[in-house]
Amino acid sequence: MSNLEALKTDLGQQRDISKFQFSHAFGDDVMVIPKDDLIPILRHLKDTDKFDFLMDVCGVDWPNREKRFDAVYHLYNSKNANRLRIKVPLAEGEAVDTATTVWKGADWFEREAYDMFGIIFKGHPNLRRILTHHQFVGHPLRKDYEADRQQHCTETLPIHFDNEPGVEGDVLNPALVPLNIGPSHPAMHGTLRVMVELDGETIVRSACEIGYLHRCFEKMAETHPYNQVIPYTDRLNYCSAPMNNVGYCKAVEKLLGVEIPPKAQAMRVILCELSRIIDHIISVGTGGVDLGALTAFFHLFTYREKVYNLFEKLCGARLTVALTRVGGMAQDAPEGWFDEVLTFCREMRVEVDEISKLMLDNKIFIQRTQGVLPVKAADAIAWGYTGPLLRASGVGLDLRKAKPYYGYDALDFAVPVGTNGDIYDRYLVRVEEMRQSIKIIEQVCKNVPGGDFTIRDRGVVLPEKKDVYGNIEGLMNHFMLVIKGLRPPPGETYDATEAANGELGFYLISDGSANPYRLKVRPPCFAIYQSFPQVVKGGFIADAIATVASMNVIAGELDR
């Protein structure tokens, strides 16, 4: 019995499912249900341990349909890697009950769907805009909102605390000290605003304001052909840009039913693991800076530059690389490149041990991070944590093991798991992951498959220049693909990879045209950062700074 059939049988014993629609397409199980059934179904699926993660909530606009919107819920089972997508059709102004009563991690995701589409989630404790500013009028991801219509913010909001149920939002306690931390603060990197009320140095309550780097990536994706979206993905988590390229292209390839050649898979694995290393370098290095340890930052960034040198030799770019293409890679690796990668791995292995001595064995660093503001495994799951932070809390979930892709199942590597979920464990996990990434890269570089670096499907990949300039067939293939564009079949899929911060998911809908109809990004640190006000409550203000650093919040990924 398939997963979907088993689910259908189980739900049929609980409720009348005559109005439910079940389907399986592009490898995904999908349920379409009435809005009144949503919360009982979600609660049943969670309580029976069929799905323990709510990975994403988003909206889709169908302006020509009677029920204009879909509220879409992506569920995940960490035990068997099963996924389920639940869709709830809603008319204009129609409300659906909030899922925060089942998973508290639904909070920011529902706010985003409200902000972008105007979907109303009844009972949400704080349903207000999150990515656009408070003066914004309209909902930018609706199909009737013009992509070039800008609205500027002329004034900032005062300190406000309406993030907790039952708390009157803008009423400040005169006995406490209100304080802005950021966005003009080194620890907030110019893109995050944290508002706190302090009793001495203790945080009584806290609130986050984001959106300072919001570029509406998802709107831009709807207005550009599939391959032209790739450079925009670079700007998501710009600290590990190739991982975004790979995640997006993998989703499009899933919709196309395309399997890329073994050599392209190997190159993607190498790029992703190099990217994981430099992402962790930034997390560990800047985390040290935020705690006063400047030496480690400079020391680590030397090796980050070495990786950028490797990227530059491969494609000519360093930070935002656009290395992948739908169907494979943009180009083959130059002669000797894999040997240079192996040389870097040998150097980096020594450096990881050095940085471990500099920071993780440092008495001051240990005192500032060990046992500080820990997050329990159950809370991490409820918030939607993935990646190093989830593993630091004791949950050994890694998509490279749970749902292997690109040959990860044939590679020998371990998944580091912490025990306490504190700030110290988060750095321990990241440092050990750097060692494991080196191990992966060495295995792949020593056994790079032969063959082509991309498929040669004329409807997917542009022909080589020698064919464009050398024969009429190549010229016509090039012309037709540029003019017509890449056109996946109508349908939708959700595909995820294990990025440096956790699950990077792309929910892609095709209407058969040359542009994505809808492209929703599930950014790892969005789910993580929403927990910040609860995590730091009762801690010291210095601990809050350390917590932000350990969460590795990348604003391009957070705001999109």
Coordinates of C-alpha atoms in Angstrom, one line a residue, residues 63-438:
P63 CA -7.2 35.0 -9.7
N64 CA -9.5 33.3 -12.3
R65 CA -10.7 30.6 -9.9
E66 CA -13.8 30.9 -7.7
K67 CA -11.8 30.2 -4.6
R68 CA -8.8 32.5 -5.5
F69 CA -6.2 31.3 -3.0
D70 CA -4.6 28.1 -1.8
A71 CA -3.1 28.0 1.7
V72 CA -0.4 25.3 1.3
Y73 CA 1.1 23.3 4.2
H74 CA 4.2 21.1 3.7
L75 CA 4.5 18.3 6.3
Y76 CA 7.5 16.1 6.9
N77 CA 8.1 12.9 8.8
S78 CA 11.7 12.8 10.2
K79 CA 11.5 9.0 10.9
N80 CA 10.8 7.8 7.3
A81 CA 11.4 11.0 5.2
N82 CA 7.7 11.0 4.0
R83 CA 6.3 14.3 2.9
L84 CA 2.7 15.5 2.4
R85 CA 1.4 18.7 0.9
I86 CA -2.0 19.9 2.2
K87 CA -3.9 22.5 0.2
V88 CA -6.8 24.5 1.4
P89 CA -8.8 26.6 -1.2
L90 CA -10.0 29.9 0.1
A91 CA -12.1 32.7 -1.5
E92 CA -11.2 36.4 -1.2
G93 CA -11.6 37.5 2.5
E94 CA -12.3 33.9 3.6
A95 CA -10.3 32.9 6.8
V96 CA -8.8 29.6 7.8
D97 CA -7.9 28.7 11.4
T98 CA -4.3 29.3 12.4
A99 CA -2.0 26.2 12.6
T100 CA -0.1 27.8 15.5
T101 CA -2.3 25.9 17.8
V102 CA -0.7 22.7 16.5
W103 CA 2.8 23.8 15.5
K104 CA 4.1 27.1 16.9
G105 CA 6.5 27.2 13.9
A106 CA 3.5 28.2 11.7
D107 CA 3.7 31.7 13.2
W108 CA 6.0 33.6 10.8
F109 CA 5.0 31.5 7.8
E110 CA 1.3 32.4 8.2
R111 CA 2.3 36.1 8.7
E112 CA 4.2 35.9 5.4
A113 CA 1.2 34.4 3.6
Y114 CA -1.0 37.2 5.0
D115 CA 1.6 39.8 4.0
M116 CA 2.2 38.6 0.5
F117 CA -1.4 37.4 -0.4
G118 CA -3.8 38.8 2.2
I119 CA -4.8 35.3 3.4
I120 CA -6.4 35.5 6.8
F121 CA -5.5 33.0 9.5
K122 CA -8.2 33.2 12.2
G123 CA -6.9 33.1 15.8
H124 CA -3.3 33.9 14.9
P125 CA -1.8 35.8 17.9
N126 CA -0.1 38.4 15.8
L127 CA -1.3 38.6 12.2
R128 CA 0.4 41.6 10.8
R129 CA 2.9 42.3 8.0
I130 CA 6.4 40.8 8.3
L131 CA 8.4 41.3 5.2
T132 CA 6.9 44.5 3.8
H133 CA 6.8 47.7 6.0
H134 CA 3.9 48.9 8.0
Q135 CA 3.0 51.6 5.4
F136 CA 2.8 49.1 2.5
V137 CA -0.6 48.9 0.7
G138 CA -1.7 45.8 -1.0
H139 CA -0.2 42.3 -1.3
P140 CA 2.8 42.0 -3.6
L141 CA 2.6 38.3 -4.6
R142 CA -0.9 38.6 -5.9
K143 CA -1.0 38.3 -9.7
D144 CA -2.6 41.7 -10.1
Y145 CA 0.2 43.5 -8.2
E146 CA 2.7 44.9 -10.7
A147 CA 6.3 43.7 -10.1
D148 CA 7.8 47.2 -10.6
R149 CA 5.4 49.0 -8.2
Q150 CA 7.6 50.2 -5.3
Q151 CA 6.4 51.7 -2.1
H152 CA 8.8 53.4 0.2
C153 CA 8.8 53.6 3.9
T154 CA 9.0 57.1 5.4
E155 CA 8.9 56.5 9.1
T156 CA 10.0 53.7 11.5
L157 CA 7.8 52.1 14.1
P158 CA 8.6 52.8 17.8
I159 CA 9.6 49.9 20.0
H160 CA 6.6 47.5 20.2
F161 CA 5.9 44.1 21.7
D162 CA 2.9 42.4 20.2
N163 CA 4.6 39.0 19.7
E164 CA 3.1 37.2 22.7
P165 CA -0.6 36.1 23.1
G166 CA -2.4 38.1 25.7
V167 CA 0.1 41.0 25.8
E168 CA -1.0 44.4 24.8
G169 CA 1.4 45.2 22.0
D170 CA 2.5 48.8 22.3
V171 CA 2.1 49.3 26.0
L172 CA 5.6 49.5 27.5
N173 CA 6.2 48.7 31.2
P174 CA 7.5 51.9 32.9
A175 CA 9.5 49.8 35.4
L176 CA 11.5 48.3 32.5
V177 CA 14.1 49.7 30.1
P178 CA 13.1 49.5 26.4
L179 CA 16.1 49.1 24.0
N180 CA 16.7 48.8 20.3
I181 CA 19.4 46.4 19.2
G182 CA 20.0 47.0 15.5
P183 CA 19.6 47.3 12.7
S184 CA 22.5 49.8 13.1
H185 CA 24.5 47.4 15.3
P186 CA 27.5 45.3 14.4
A187 CA 26.0 42.2 15.8
M188 CA 22.8 42.7 13.7
H189 CA 24.9 43.2 10.5
G190 CA 22.7 46.1 9.4
T191 CA 19.7 44.0 8.6
L192 CA 18.0 42.8 11.8
R193 CA 16.1 44.8 14.4
V194 CA 15.6 43.4 17.9
M195 CA 13.5 45.2 20.4
V196 CA 13.8 44.2 24.1
E197 CA 12.5 45.3 27.5
L198 CA 15.2 44.9 30.2
D199 CA 15.1 44.4 33.9
G200 CA 18.7 45.2 34.6
E201 CA 20.5 43.1 32.0
T202 CA 17.8 40.4 31.9
I203 CA 15.4 40.3 28.9
V204 CA 11.8 40.3 30.0
R205 CA 10.4 40.2 26.5
S206 CA 11.7 40.6 23.0
A207 CA 10.4 41.1 19.4
C208 CA 12.0 40.9 16.0
E209 CA 11.5 43.2 13.0
I210 CA 12.8 41.8 9.7
G211 CA 12.4 42.8 6.0
Y212 CA 15.3 45.2 5.8
L213 CA 16.8 43.2 2.9
H214 CA 13.5 42.0 1.3
R215 CA 13.8 42.0 -2.5
C216 CA 10.7 39.9 -3.3
F217 CA 12.7 37.2 -4.9
E218 CA 9.6 35.1 -5.4
K219 CA 7.9 37.9 -7.4
M220 CA 11.0 38.3 -9.6
A221 CA 11.0 34.6 -10.3
E222 CA 7.5 34.9 -11.7
T223 CA 8.7 37.5 -14.2
H224 CA 11.8 35.8 -15.5
P225 CA 12.5 32.6 -17.5
Y226 CA 13.6 29.6 -15.6
N227 CA 17.3 29.8 -16.3
Q228 CA 17.4 33.6 -15.6
V229 CA 16.2 32.9 -12.1
I230 CA 19.5 31.1 -11.2
P231 CA 21.5 34.4 -10.6
Y232 CA 18.7 35.5 -8.2
T233 CA 19.1 32.3 -6.1
D234 CA 22.8 33.4 -5.5
R235 CA 21.5 36.3 -3.5
L236 CA 19.5 34.1 -1.0
N237 CA 22.2 32.7 1.2
Y238 CA 25.0 34.6 -0.4
C239 CA 27.5 33.0 2.1
S240 CA 27.0 29.6 0.3
A241 CA 25.6 30.7 -3.1
P242 CA 26.2 27.4 -5.0
M243 CA 23.9 25.5 -2.6
N244 CA 21.0 27.8 -3.7
N245 CA 21.8 27.2 -7.3
V246 CA 21.8 23.5 -6.8
G247 CA 18.6 23.5 -4.8
Y248 CA 16.6 25.5 -7.4
C249 CA 17.9 23.6 -10.4
K250 CA 17.2 20.3 -8.7
A251 CA 13.5 21.3 -8.2
V252 CA 13.2 22.3 -11.9
E253 CA 14.8 19.1 -13.0
K254 CA 12.4 17.1 -10.8
L255 CA 9.5 18.8 -12.6
L256 CA 11.1 18.1 -15.9
G257 CA 11.8 14.5 -15.0
V258 CA 15.5 15.0 -15.8
E259 CA 18.4 13.2 -14.2
I260 CA 21.7 15.0 -14.6
P261 CA 24.9 13.1 -15.6
P262 CA 27.1 11.5 -12.9
K263 CA 29.9 14.0 -13.5
A264 CA 27.5 16.9 -12.9
Q265 CA 26.2 15.3 -9.7
A266 CA 29.8 14.9 -8.5
M267 CA 30.6 18.6 -9.3
R268 CA 27.5 19.7 -7.5
V269 CA 28.4 17.7 -4.4
I270 CA 31.9 19.2 -4.3
L271 CA 30.5 22.7 -4.7
C272 CA 27.9 22.2 -2.0
E273 CA 30.4 20.8 0.5
L274 CA 32.9 23.6 -0.2
S275 CA 30.0 26.0 0.3
R276 CA 29.0 24.3 3.6
I277 CA 32.6 24.8 4.8
I278 CA 32.7 28.5 4.0
D279 CA 29.2 29.1 5.4
H280 CA 30.3 27.5 8.6
I281 CA 33.5 29.5 8.5
I282 CA 31.4 32.7 8.5
S283 CA 29.1 31.4 11.2
V284 CA 31.9 30.4 13.5
G285 CA 34.1 33.3 12.6
T286 CA 31.5 36.1 13.0
G287 CA 30.1 34.3 16.1
G288 CA 33.5 34.7 17.6
V289 CA 33.7 38.4 16.6
D290 CA 30.3 39.0 18.3
L291 CA 31.8 37.5 21.5
G292 CA 35.1 39.5 21.2
A293 CA 37.3 36.8 19.6
L294 CA 38.6 38.6 16.5
T295 CA 41.7 36.5 15.8
A296 CA 39.7 33.4 14.7
F297 CA 37.7 35.5 12.3
F298 CA 40.8 36.7 10.4
H299 CA 42.3 33.3 10.6
L300 CA 39.3 31.5 9.1
F301 CA 38.6 34.1 6.4
T302 CA 42.0 33.2 4.8
Y303 CA 40.5 29.8 4.0
R304 CA 37.2 31.2 2.8
E305 CA 39.2 33.2 0.2
K306 CA 40.9 30.0 -0.9
V307 CA 37.5 28.5 -1.7
Y308 CA 36.6 31.7 -3.6
N309 CA 39.8 31.2 -5.6
L310 CA 38.5 27.8 -6.5
F311 CA 35.1 29.2 -7.5
E312 CA 36.8 31.8 -9.6
K313 CA 38.9 29.3 -11.5
L314 CA 35.8 27.3 -12.2
C315 CA 33.5 30.1 -13.5
G316 CA 35.1 33.5 -13.2
A317 CA 33.0 34.7 -10.2
R318 CA 33.6 34.5 -6.5
L319 CA 30.7 35.4 -4.3
T320 CA 27.6 35.0 -6.5
V321 CA 28.6 32.3 -9.0
A322 CA 25.5 31.0 -10.9
L323 CA 27.5 27.8 -11.5
T324 CA 24.7 25.4 -12.2
R325 CA 22.2 25.1 -15.1
V326 CA 19.0 23.2 -15.4
G327 CA 20.3 19.8 -16.7
G328 CA 23.8 20.0 -15.2
M329 CA 26.6 22.5 -14.9
A330 CA 27.4 25.7 -16.8
Q331 CA 30.8 24.3 -17.9
D332 CA 33.3 21.6 -17.1
A333 CA 36.1 22.0 -14.5
P334 CA 39.4 23.2 -15.9
E335 CA 42.4 20.8 -15.9
G336 CA 43.9 20.3 -12.5
W337 CA 40.9 21.8 -10.6
F338 CA 40.0 18.7 -8.7
D339 CA 43.7 18.4 -7.6
E340 CA 43.6 21.9 -6.3
V341 CA 40.4 21.1 -4.3
L342 CA 42.2 18.2 -2.7
T343 CA 45.1 20.5 -1.8
F344 CA 42.7 22.8 -0.1
C345 CA 41.1 19.9 1.8
R346 CA 44.5 19.0 3.2
E347 CA 45.1 22.6 4.4
M348 CA 41.6 23.0 5.7
R349 CA 41.8 19.8 7.8
V350 CA 44.7 21.3 9.7
E351 CA 42.9 24.6 10.0
V352 CA 39.7 23.1 11.5
D353 CA 41.8 21.6 14.3
E354 CA 43.5 24.9 14.8
I355 CA 40.2 26.8 15.0
S356 CA 38.9 24.2 17.5
K357 CA 41.8 25.0 19.8
L358 CA 41.4 28.7 19.3
M359 CA 37.7 28.9 20.1
L360 CA 36.0 25.7 21.2
D361 CA 38.8 24.9 23.7
N362 CA 39.0 28.5 24.9
K363 CA 37.9 29.0 28.5
I364 CA 36.2 32.4 27.9
F365 CA 34.4 31.1 24.8
I366 CA 33.1 28.1 26.7
Q367 CA 31.9 30.2 29.6
R368 CA 30.0 32.5 27.2
T369 CA 28.3 29.7 25.3
Q370 CA 28.1 26.4 27.3
G371 CA 24.7 25.9 28.9
V372 CA 23.5 29.3 27.6
L373 CA 19.9 29.5 26.3
P374 CA 19.5 25.8 25.3
V375 CA 16.7 24.7 23.0
K376 CA 15.2 21.2 23.7
A377 CA 14.7 18.8 20.9
A378 CA 10.9 18.9 21.2
D379 CA 10.9 22.7 21.0
A380 CA 13.3 22.7 18.0
I381 CA 11.0 20.4 16.1
A382 CA 7.9 22.5 17.0
W383 CA 9.6 25.6 15.7
G384 CA 10.7 23.9 12.5
Y385 CA 14.4 23.9 13.2
T386 CA 16.5 22.1 10.6
G387 CA 20.3 21.8 10.0
P388 CA 23.0 22.3 12.6
L389 CA 20.7 23.9 15.2
L390 CA 18.3 20.9 15.1
R391 CA 21.2 18.5 15.3
A392 CA 22.7 20.5 18.2
S393 CA 19.5 19.9 20.0
G394 CA 19.9 16.1 19.7
V395 CA 17.9 15.3 16.5
G396 CA 20.1 13.7 13.9
L397 CA 18.2 14.7 10.8
D398 CA 20.2 15.3 7.7
L399 CA 18.6 15.1 4.2
R400 CA 21.9 13.8 2.8
K401 CA 21.2 10.6 4.9
A402 CA 17.4 10.7 5.3
K403 CA 16.7 11.2 1.5
P404 CA 20.1 10.8 -0.3
Y405 CA 20.6 12.6 -3.6
Y406 CA 23.6 12.9 -5.9
G407 CA 25.2 9.8 -4.6
Y408 CA 25.4 10.8 -0.9
D409 CA 24.3 7.3 0.1
A410 CA 27.5 5.9 -1.4
L411 CA 29.7 8.3 0.6
D412 CA 31.3 7.6 4.0
F413 CA 30.5 10.5 6.4
A414 CA 28.9 11.0 9.8
V415 CA 26.2 13.4 11.0
P416 CA 27.4 15.2 14.1
V417 CA 24.7 15.5 16.8
G418 CA 24.8 17.6 20.0
T419 CA 23.2 16.9 23.3
N420 CA 22.2 20.2 25.0
G421 CA 21.0 22.4 22.2
D422 CA 23.0 25.3 23.7
I423 CA 25.2 27.8 21.8
Y424 CA 28.3 25.8 22.4
D425 CA 26.8 22.7 20.9
R426 CA 25.8 24.6 17.8
Y427 CA 29.4 25.6 17.2
L428 CA 30.6 22.1 18.0
V429 CA 28.3 20.7 15.3
R430 CA 29.4 23.2 12.7
V431 CA 33.1 22.6 13.3
E432 CA 32.6 18.8 13.1
E433 CA 30.5 19.3 9.9
M434 CA 33.4 21.0 8.3
R435 CA 35.5 17.9 9.0
Q436 CA 32.9 15.7 7.5
S437 CA 32.5 18.0 4.4
I438 CA 36.3 17.7 3.8

